[in-house]
């Protein structure tokens, strides 16, 4: 069969598209494998989170609910793989905790009689994972739909750039940048459906805990206007202390 010059152009375009699509898929699978290896020793984690700076006005530009997270100036966070998360803190004399266990969530504030439970099956964006702590792992492929993964130049060498979405918000991209050698989460950006940036997270001062898992000790949060909205620091990070499942009882 003889292919004319007119036919060659669309044929080459299709071939190139398939080639790039396959390359993206291969890169994604390689990154997923490396991400799993980077956290293979992580069973559970405990840390103290301290809010070193917060600007309620700038935080509310991200979302009203988002700003509430930073009202607790000091909190204890416990995480157990793969999907159990607990945050306890105090707002003045009032103590409270938020617990996530799979598709379930509970907000408990004993002092004022609050004990609210929610089913998150239809609200996956409300779940918490190791990514919310600042740890990049293969759980990304479980909690999100990965649209694209590629290798890009970075300030300190090659990085991985991964774009993904929630199953119930497929038009709202989330993009993160991860160092290719150590799999440290360096930056994460969330976008609205129109492509405008909603928030940016910058992760720095990474520390290797127990010669095992890299944790960012400082996180700066910016809103869509590029204004610093909050800063947090981690202290007393411990991994694999044998946290009981009862800690995440709802």
PDB file of C-alpha atoms in Angstrom, residues 12-217:
ATOM      1  CA  UNK A  12       2.354  10.783  11.806  1.00  0.00           C
ATOM      2  CA  UNK A  13       0.259  12.915  14.194  1.00  0.00           C
ATOM      3  CA  UNK A  14      -1.646   9.844  15.360  1.00  0.00           C
ATOM      4  CA  UNK A  15       1.572   7.865  15.749  1.00  0.00           C
ATOM      5  CA  UNK A  16       3.186  10.694  17.740  1.00  0.00           C
ATOM      6  CA  UNK A  17       0.126  10.999  19.992  1.00  0.00           C
ATOM      7  CA  UNK A  18       0.177   7.277  20.747  1.00  0.00           C
ATOM      8  CA  UNK A  19       3.913   7.396  21.398  1.00  0.00           C
ATOM      9  CA  UNK A  20       3.619  10.307  23.831  1.00  0.00           C
ATOM     10  CA  UNK A  21       0.626   8.712  25.545  1.00  0.00           C
ATOM     11  CA  UNK A  22       2.551   5.472  26.047  1.00  0.00           C
ATOM     12  CA  UNK A  23       5.602   7.383  27.335  1.00  0.00           C
ATOM     13  CA  UNK A  24       3.421   9.228  29.858  1.00  0.00           C
ATOM     14  CA  UNK A  25       1.893   5.940  31.023  1.00  0.00           C
ATOM     15  CA  UNK A  26       5.308   4.326  31.410  1.00  0.00           C
ATOM     16  CA  UNK A  27       6.623   7.318  33.365  1.00  0.00           C
ATOM     17  CA  UNK A  28       3.575   7.171  35.625  1.00  0.00           C
ATOM     18  CA  UNK A  29       4.069   3.483  36.353  1.00  0.00           C
ATOM     19  CA  UNK A  30       7.765   4.019  37.087  1.00  0.00           C
ATOM     20  CA  UNK A  31       6.972   6.901  39.456  1.00  0.00           C
ATOM     21  CA  UNK A  32       4.295   4.837  41.199  1.00  0.00           C
ATOM     22  CA  UNK A  33       6.787   2.020  41.769  1.00  0.00           C
ATOM     23  CA  UNK A  34       9.411   4.412  43.160  1.00  0.00           C
ATOM     24  CA  UNK A  35       6.808   6.093  45.375  1.00  0.00           C
ATOM     25  CA  UNK A  36       5.796   2.750  46.856  1.00  0.00           C
ATOM     26  CA  UNK A  37       9.431   1.876  47.534  1.00  0.00           C
ATOM     27  CA  UNK A  38      10.074   5.238  49.228  1.00  0.00           C
ATOM     28  CA  UNK A  39       7.409   4.631  51.886  1.00  0.00           C
ATOM     29  CA  UNK A  40       7.472   0.838  52.153  1.00  0.00           C
ATOM     30  CA  UNK A  41       8.634   1.063  55.780  1.00  0.00           C
ATOM     31  CA  UNK A  42       5.871   3.441  56.885  1.00  0.00           C
ATOM     32  CA  UNK A  43       3.183   1.855  59.050  1.00  0.00           C
ATOM     33  CA  UNK A  44       2.164   4.766  61.253  1.00  0.00           C
ATOM     34  CA  UNK A  45       3.226   8.306  62.099  1.00  0.00           C
ATOM     35  CA  UNK A  46       2.795  10.780  64.962  1.00  0.00           C
ATOM     36  CA  UNK A  47       3.797  14.452  64.943  1.00  0.00           C
ATOM     37  CA  UNK A  48       3.074  17.834  66.474  1.00  0.00           C
ATOM     38  CA  UNK A  49       1.897  20.500  64.028  1.00  0.00           C
ATOM     39  CA  UNK A  50       2.446  24.139  64.990  1.00  0.00           C
ATOM     40  CA  UNK A  51       0.877  27.040  63.090  1.00  0.00           C
ATOM     41  CA  UNK A  52       3.635  29.654  63.026  1.00  0.00           C
ATOM     42  CA  UNK A  53       1.700  32.147  60.891  1.00  0.00           C
ATOM     43  CA  UNK A  54      -1.872  32.538  59.689  1.00  0.00           C
ATOM     44  CA  UNK A  55      -3.785  35.275  57.920  1.00  0.00           C
ATOM     45  CA  UNK A  56      -7.553  34.570  58.162  1.00  0.00           C
ATOM     46  CA  UNK A  57      -8.346  37.064  55.400  1.00  0.00           C
ATOM     47  CA  UNK A  58      -5.996  35.380  52.916  1.00  0.00           C
ATOM     48  CA  UNK A  59      -6.989  31.876  54.065  1.00  0.00           C
ATOM     49  CA  UNK A  60     -10.666  32.561  53.381  1.00  0.00           C
ATOM     50  CA  UNK A  61      -9.764  33.311  49.768  1.00  0.00           C
ATOM     51  CA  UNK A  62      -8.875  29.611  49.513  1.00  0.00           C
ATOM     52  CA  UNK A  63     -12.095  28.558  51.256  1.00  0.00           C
ATOM     53  CA  UNK A  64     -14.032  29.306  54.417  1.00  0.00           C
ATOM     54  CA  UNK A  65     -13.690  25.741  55.690  1.00  0.00           C
ATOM     55  CA  UNK A  66      -9.990  25.708  54.856  1.00  0.00           C
ATOM     56  CA  UNK A  67      -9.338  28.684  57.130  1.00  0.00           C
ATOM     57  CA  UNK A  68     -10.819  26.807  60.101  1.00  0.00           C
ATOM     58  CA  UNK A  69      -7.964  24.302  60.003  1.00  0.00           C
ATOM     59  CA  UNK A  70      -5.512  26.937  61.164  1.00  0.00           C
ATOM     60  CA  UNK A  71      -7.484  28.109  64.178  1.00  0.00           C
ATOM     61  CA  UNK A  72      -5.815  25.344  66.199  1.00  0.00           C
ATOM     62  CA  UNK A  73      -2.336  26.767  66.742  1.00  0.00           C
ATOM     63  CA  UNK A  74      -0.949  23.473  68.004  1.00  0.00           C
ATOM     64  CA  UNK A  75      -2.247  19.996  67.264  1.00  0.00           C
ATOM     65  CA  UNK A  76      -1.204  16.372  67.391  1.00  0.00           C
ATOM     66  CA  UNK A  77      -1.550  14.404  64.183  1.00  0.00           C
ATOM     67  CA  UNK A  78      -1.638  10.625  63.986  1.00  0.00           C
ATOM     68  CA  UNK A  79      -1.685   8.679  60.740  1.00  0.00           C
ATOM     69  CA  UNK A  80      -1.863   4.956  60.121  1.00  0.00           C
ATOM     70  CA  UNK A  81      -1.495   3.463  56.671  1.00  0.00           C
ATOM     71  CA  UNK A  82      -3.430   3.336  54.477  1.00  0.00           C
ATOM     72  CA  UNK A  83      -6.349   5.627  55.363  1.00  0.00           C
ATOM     73  CA  UNK A  84      -6.621   6.437  59.084  1.00  0.00           C
ATOM     74  CA  UNK A  85      -5.980  10.010  60.214  1.00  0.00           C
ATOM     75  CA  UNK A  86      -6.548  11.858  63.484  1.00  0.00           C
ATOM     76  CA  UNK A  87      -5.945  15.450  64.543  1.00  0.00           C
ATOM     77  CA  UNK A  88      -6.376  16.651  68.121  1.00  0.00           C
ATOM     78  CA  UNK A  89      -6.008  20.236  69.294  1.00  0.00           C
ATOM     79  CA  UNK A  90      -7.288  22.976  71.553  1.00  0.00           C
ATOM     80  CA  UNK A  91      -8.939  26.290  70.798  1.00  0.00           C
ATOM     81  CA  UNK A  92      -8.584  28.151  74.055  1.00  0.00           C
ATOM     82  CA  UNK A  93     -10.021  25.858  76.736  1.00  0.00           C
ATOM     83  CA  UNK A  94     -11.993  23.838  74.205  1.00  0.00           C
ATOM     84  CA  UNK A  95     -10.449  20.573  73.061  1.00  0.00           C
ATOM     85  CA  UNK A  96     -11.509  18.820  69.900  1.00  0.00           C
ATOM     86  CA  UNK A  97     -10.518  16.106  67.455  1.00  0.00           C
ATOM     87  CA  UNK A  98     -11.190  15.143  63.871  1.00  0.00           C
ATOM     88  CA  UNK A  99     -10.943  11.473  62.935  1.00  0.00           C
ATOM     89  CA  UNK A 100     -10.898   9.936  59.455  1.00  0.00           C
ATOM     90  CA  UNK A 101     -11.212   6.178  59.055  1.00  0.00           C
ATOM     91  CA  UNK A 102     -11.653   5.047  55.475  1.00  0.00           C
ATOM     92  CA  UNK A 103     -14.828   6.654  54.132  1.00  0.00           C
ATOM     93  CA  UNK A 104     -15.950   7.861  57.558  1.00  0.00           C
ATOM     94  CA  UNK A 105     -15.258  11.094  59.423  1.00  0.00           C
ATOM     95  CA  UNK A 106     -16.043  12.274  62.939  1.00  0.00           C
ATOM     96  CA  UNK A 107     -15.773  15.716  64.530  1.00  0.00           C
ATOM     97  CA  UNK A 108     -15.789  15.523  68.324  1.00  0.00           C
ATOM     98  CA  UNK A 109     -15.744  18.516  70.702  1.00  0.00           C
ATOM     99  CA  UNK A 110     -16.786  17.116  74.111  1.00  0.00           C
ATOM    100  CA  UNK A 111     -16.858  20.495  75.881  1.00  0.00           C
ATOM    101  CA  UNK A 112     -19.777  21.750  73.790  1.00  0.00           C
ATOM    102  CA  UNK A 113     -21.442  18.428  73.046  1.00  0.00           C
ATOM    103  CA  UNK A 114     -20.421  18.078  69.402  1.00  0.00           C
ATOM    104  CA  UNK A 115     -20.162  14.552  68.004  1.00  0.00           C
ATOM    105  CA  UNK A 116     -20.798  14.741  64.272  1.00  0.00           C
ATOM    106  CA  UNK A 117     -20.210  11.811  61.929  1.00  0.00           C
ATOM    107  CA  UNK A 118     -20.156  11.884  58.126  1.00  0.00           C
ATOM    108  CA  UNK A 119     -19.971   9.365  55.300  1.00  0.00           C
ATOM    109  CA  UNK A 120     -17.418  10.551  52.741  1.00  0.00           C
ATOM    110  CA  UNK A 121     -18.151   8.100  49.943  1.00  0.00           C
ATOM    111  CA  UNK A 122     -19.703  10.903  47.889  1.00  0.00           C
ATOM    112  CA  UNK A 123     -17.221  13.511  49.145  1.00  0.00           C
ATOM    113  CA  UNK A 124     -13.740  12.080  48.430  1.00  0.00           C
ATOM    114  CA  UNK A 125     -12.221  15.580  48.522  1.00  0.00           C
ATOM    115  CA  UNK A 126     -12.819  15.629  52.284  1.00  0.00           C
ATOM    116  CA  UNK A 127     -10.682  12.554  52.968  1.00  0.00           C
ATOM    117  CA  UNK A 128      -7.192  12.808  54.443  1.00  0.00           C
ATOM    118  CA  UNK A 129      -4.166  10.809  53.351  1.00  0.00           C
ATOM    119  CA  UNK A 130      -0.387  10.852  53.700  1.00  0.00           C
ATOM    120  CA  UNK A 131      -0.324  13.454  50.904  1.00  0.00           C
ATOM    121  CA  UNK A 132      -2.102  15.909  53.232  1.00  0.00           C
ATOM    122  CA  UNK A 133       0.792  15.519  55.661  1.00  0.00           C
ATOM    123  CA  UNK A 134       3.336  16.164  52.918  1.00  0.00           C
ATOM    124  CA  UNK A 135       4.352  12.608  52.057  1.00  0.00           C
ATOM    125  CA  UNK A 136       4.325  11.479  48.433  1.00  0.00           C
ATOM    126  CA  UNK A 137       3.455   7.808  48.065  1.00  0.00           C
ATOM    127  CA  UNK A 138       1.710   5.358  45.758  1.00  0.00           C
ATOM    128  CA  UNK A 139      -1.541   6.044  47.667  1.00  0.00           C
ATOM    129  CA  UNK A 140      -1.946   8.920  45.195  1.00  0.00           C
ATOM    130  CA  UNK A 141      -3.045   6.351  42.615  1.00  0.00           C
ATOM    131  CA  UNK A 142      -5.658   5.047  45.069  1.00  0.00           C
ATOM    132  CA  UNK A 143      -7.213   8.333  46.160  1.00  0.00           C
ATOM    133  CA  UNK A 144      -6.968  10.239  42.862  1.00  0.00           C
ATOM    134  CA  UNK A 145      -7.096   9.787  39.104  1.00  0.00           C
ATOM    135  CA  UNK A 146      -3.630  10.455  37.668  1.00  0.00           C
ATOM    136  CA  UNK A 147      -3.923  12.302  34.358  1.00  0.00           C
ATOM    137  CA  UNK A 148      -0.270  12.868  33.509  1.00  0.00           C
ATOM    138  CA  UNK A 149       3.168  12.115  34.900  1.00  0.00           C
ATOM    139  CA  UNK A 150       6.433  13.298  33.409  1.00  0.00           C
ATOM    140  CA  UNK A 151      10.042  14.149  34.175  1.00  0.00           C
ATOM    141  CA  UNK A 152      10.896  17.862  34.109  1.00  0.00           C
ATOM    142  CA  UNK A 153      13.973  19.975  34.924  1.00  0.00           C
ATOM    143  CA  UNK A 154      14.159  21.211  38.523  1.00  0.00           C
ATOM    144  CA  UNK A 155      16.294  23.656  40.475  1.00  0.00           C
ATOM    145  CA  UNK A 156      18.356  20.794  41.907  1.00  0.00           C
ATOM    146  CA  UNK A 157      18.074  18.226  39.151  1.00  0.00           C
ATOM    147  CA  UNK A 158      15.284  16.266  37.496  1.00  0.00           C
ATOM    148  CA  UNK A 159      11.854  16.250  39.114  1.00  0.00           C
ATOM    149  CA  UNK A 160       8.598  14.438  38.549  1.00  0.00           C
ATOM    150  CA  UNK A 161       5.560  16.526  37.679  1.00  0.00           C
ATOM    151  CA  UNK A 162       2.280  14.716  38.289  1.00  0.00           C
ATOM    152  CA  UNK A 163      -1.178  16.065  37.472  1.00  0.00           C
ATOM    153  CA  UNK A 164      -4.210  14.382  39.016  1.00  0.00           C
ATOM    154  CA  UNK A 165      -7.882  14.973  39.914  1.00  0.00           C
ATOM    155  CA  UNK A 166     -10.533  13.803  42.340  1.00  0.00           C
ATOM    156  CA  UNK A 167     -13.145  11.414  40.938  1.00  0.00           C
ATOM    157  CA  UNK A 168     -15.908  13.924  41.713  1.00  0.00           C
ATOM    158  CA  UNK A 169     -14.035  16.977  40.406  1.00  0.00           C
ATOM    159  CA  UNK A 170     -12.384  15.919  37.166  1.00  0.00           C
ATOM    160  CA  UNK A 171     -12.119  19.465  35.823  1.00  0.00           C
ATOM    161  CA  UNK A 172     -10.119  20.707  38.827  1.00  0.00           C
ATOM    162  CA  UNK A 173      -6.481  19.780  38.322  1.00  0.00           C
ATOM    163  CA  UNK A 174      -3.988  19.247  41.114  1.00  0.00           C
ATOM    164  CA  UNK A 175      -0.296  19.242  40.218  1.00  0.00           C
ATOM    165  CA  UNK A 176       2.657  18.303  42.388  1.00  0.00           C
ATOM    166  CA  UNK A 177       6.411  18.316  41.927  1.00  0.00           C
ATOM    167  CA  UNK A 178       8.537  15.570  43.494  1.00  0.00           C
ATOM    168  CA  UNK A 179      12.323  15.158  43.527  1.00  0.00           C
ATOM    169  CA  UNK A 180      13.210  12.178  41.345  1.00  0.00           C
ATOM    170  CA  UNK A 181      16.073  10.932  43.511  1.00  0.00           C
ATOM    171  CA  UNK A 182      14.536  11.039  47.010  1.00  0.00           C
ATOM    172  CA  UNK A 183      10.801  11.313  46.222  1.00  0.00           C
ATOM    173  CA  UNK A 184      10.418  14.400  48.429  1.00  0.00           C
ATOM    174  CA  UNK A 185       7.208  16.331  47.835  1.00  0.00           C
ATOM    175  CA  UNK A 186       8.430  19.835  46.970  1.00  0.00           C
ATOM    176  CA  UNK A 187       5.376  21.726  45.728  1.00  0.00           C
ATOM    177  CA  UNK A 188       1.664  21.193  45.165  1.00  0.00           C
ATOM    178  CA  UNK A 189      -0.840  23.438  43.379  1.00  0.00           C
ATOM    179  CA  UNK A 190      -4.638  23.199  43.204  1.00  0.00           C
ATOM    180  CA  UNK A 191      -6.620  24.740  40.345  1.00  0.00           C
ATOM    181  CA  UNK A 192     -10.218  25.692  39.708  1.00  0.00           C
ATOM    182  CA  UNK A 193     -12.200  24.448  36.689  1.00  0.00           C
ATOM    183  CA  UNK A 194     -11.316  27.605  34.730  1.00  0.00           C
ATOM    184  CA  UNK A 195      -7.596  26.943  35.196  1.00  0.00           C
ATOM    185  CA  UNK A 196      -7.004  29.610  37.846  1.00  0.00           C
ATOM    186  CA  UNK A 197      -4.871  28.610  40.800  1.00  0.00           C
ATOM    187  CA  UNK A 198      -6.726  28.086  44.082  1.00  0.00           C
ATOM    188  CA  UNK A 199      -3.780  27.377  46.399  1.00  0.00           C
ATOM    189  CA  UNK A 200      -0.094  26.531  46.454  1.00  0.00           C
ATOM    190  CA  UNK A 201       1.809  24.487  49.053  1.00  0.00           C
ATOM    191  CA  UNK A 202       5.602  24.747  49.345  1.00  0.00           C
ATOM    192  CA  UNK A 203       7.338  21.972  51.320  1.00  0.00           C
ATOM    193  CA  UNK A 204      10.838  22.585  52.736  1.00  0.00           C
ATOM    194  CA  UNK A 205      13.340  21.494  55.395  1.00  0.00           C
ATOM    195  CA  UNK A 206      12.793  17.793  54.721  1.00  0.00           C
ATOM    196  CA  UNK A 207      14.096  15.426  57.374  1.00  0.00           C
ATOM    197  CA  UNK A 208      14.643  11.709  57.060  1.00  0.00           C
ATOM    198  CA  UNK A 209      12.957  10.039  60.021  1.00  0.00           C
ATOM    199  CA  UNK A 210      14.479   6.801  61.349  1.00  0.00           C
ATOM    200  CA  UNK A 211      16.635   6.757  58.222  1.00  0.00           C
ATOM    201  CA  UNK A 212      13.465   5.776  56.415  1.00  0.00           C
ATOM    202  CA  UNK A 213      10.836   8.368  55.378  1.00  0.00           C
ATOM    203  CA  UNK A 214      11.406  11.947  54.198  1.00  0.00           C
ATOM    204  CA  UNK A 215       9.083  14.422  55.961  1.00  0.00           C
ATOM    205  CA  UNK A 216       8.877  18.182  55.169  1.00  0.00           C
ATOM    206  CA  UNK A 217       9.292  20.009  58.487  1.00  0.00           C
TER     207      UNK A 217
END
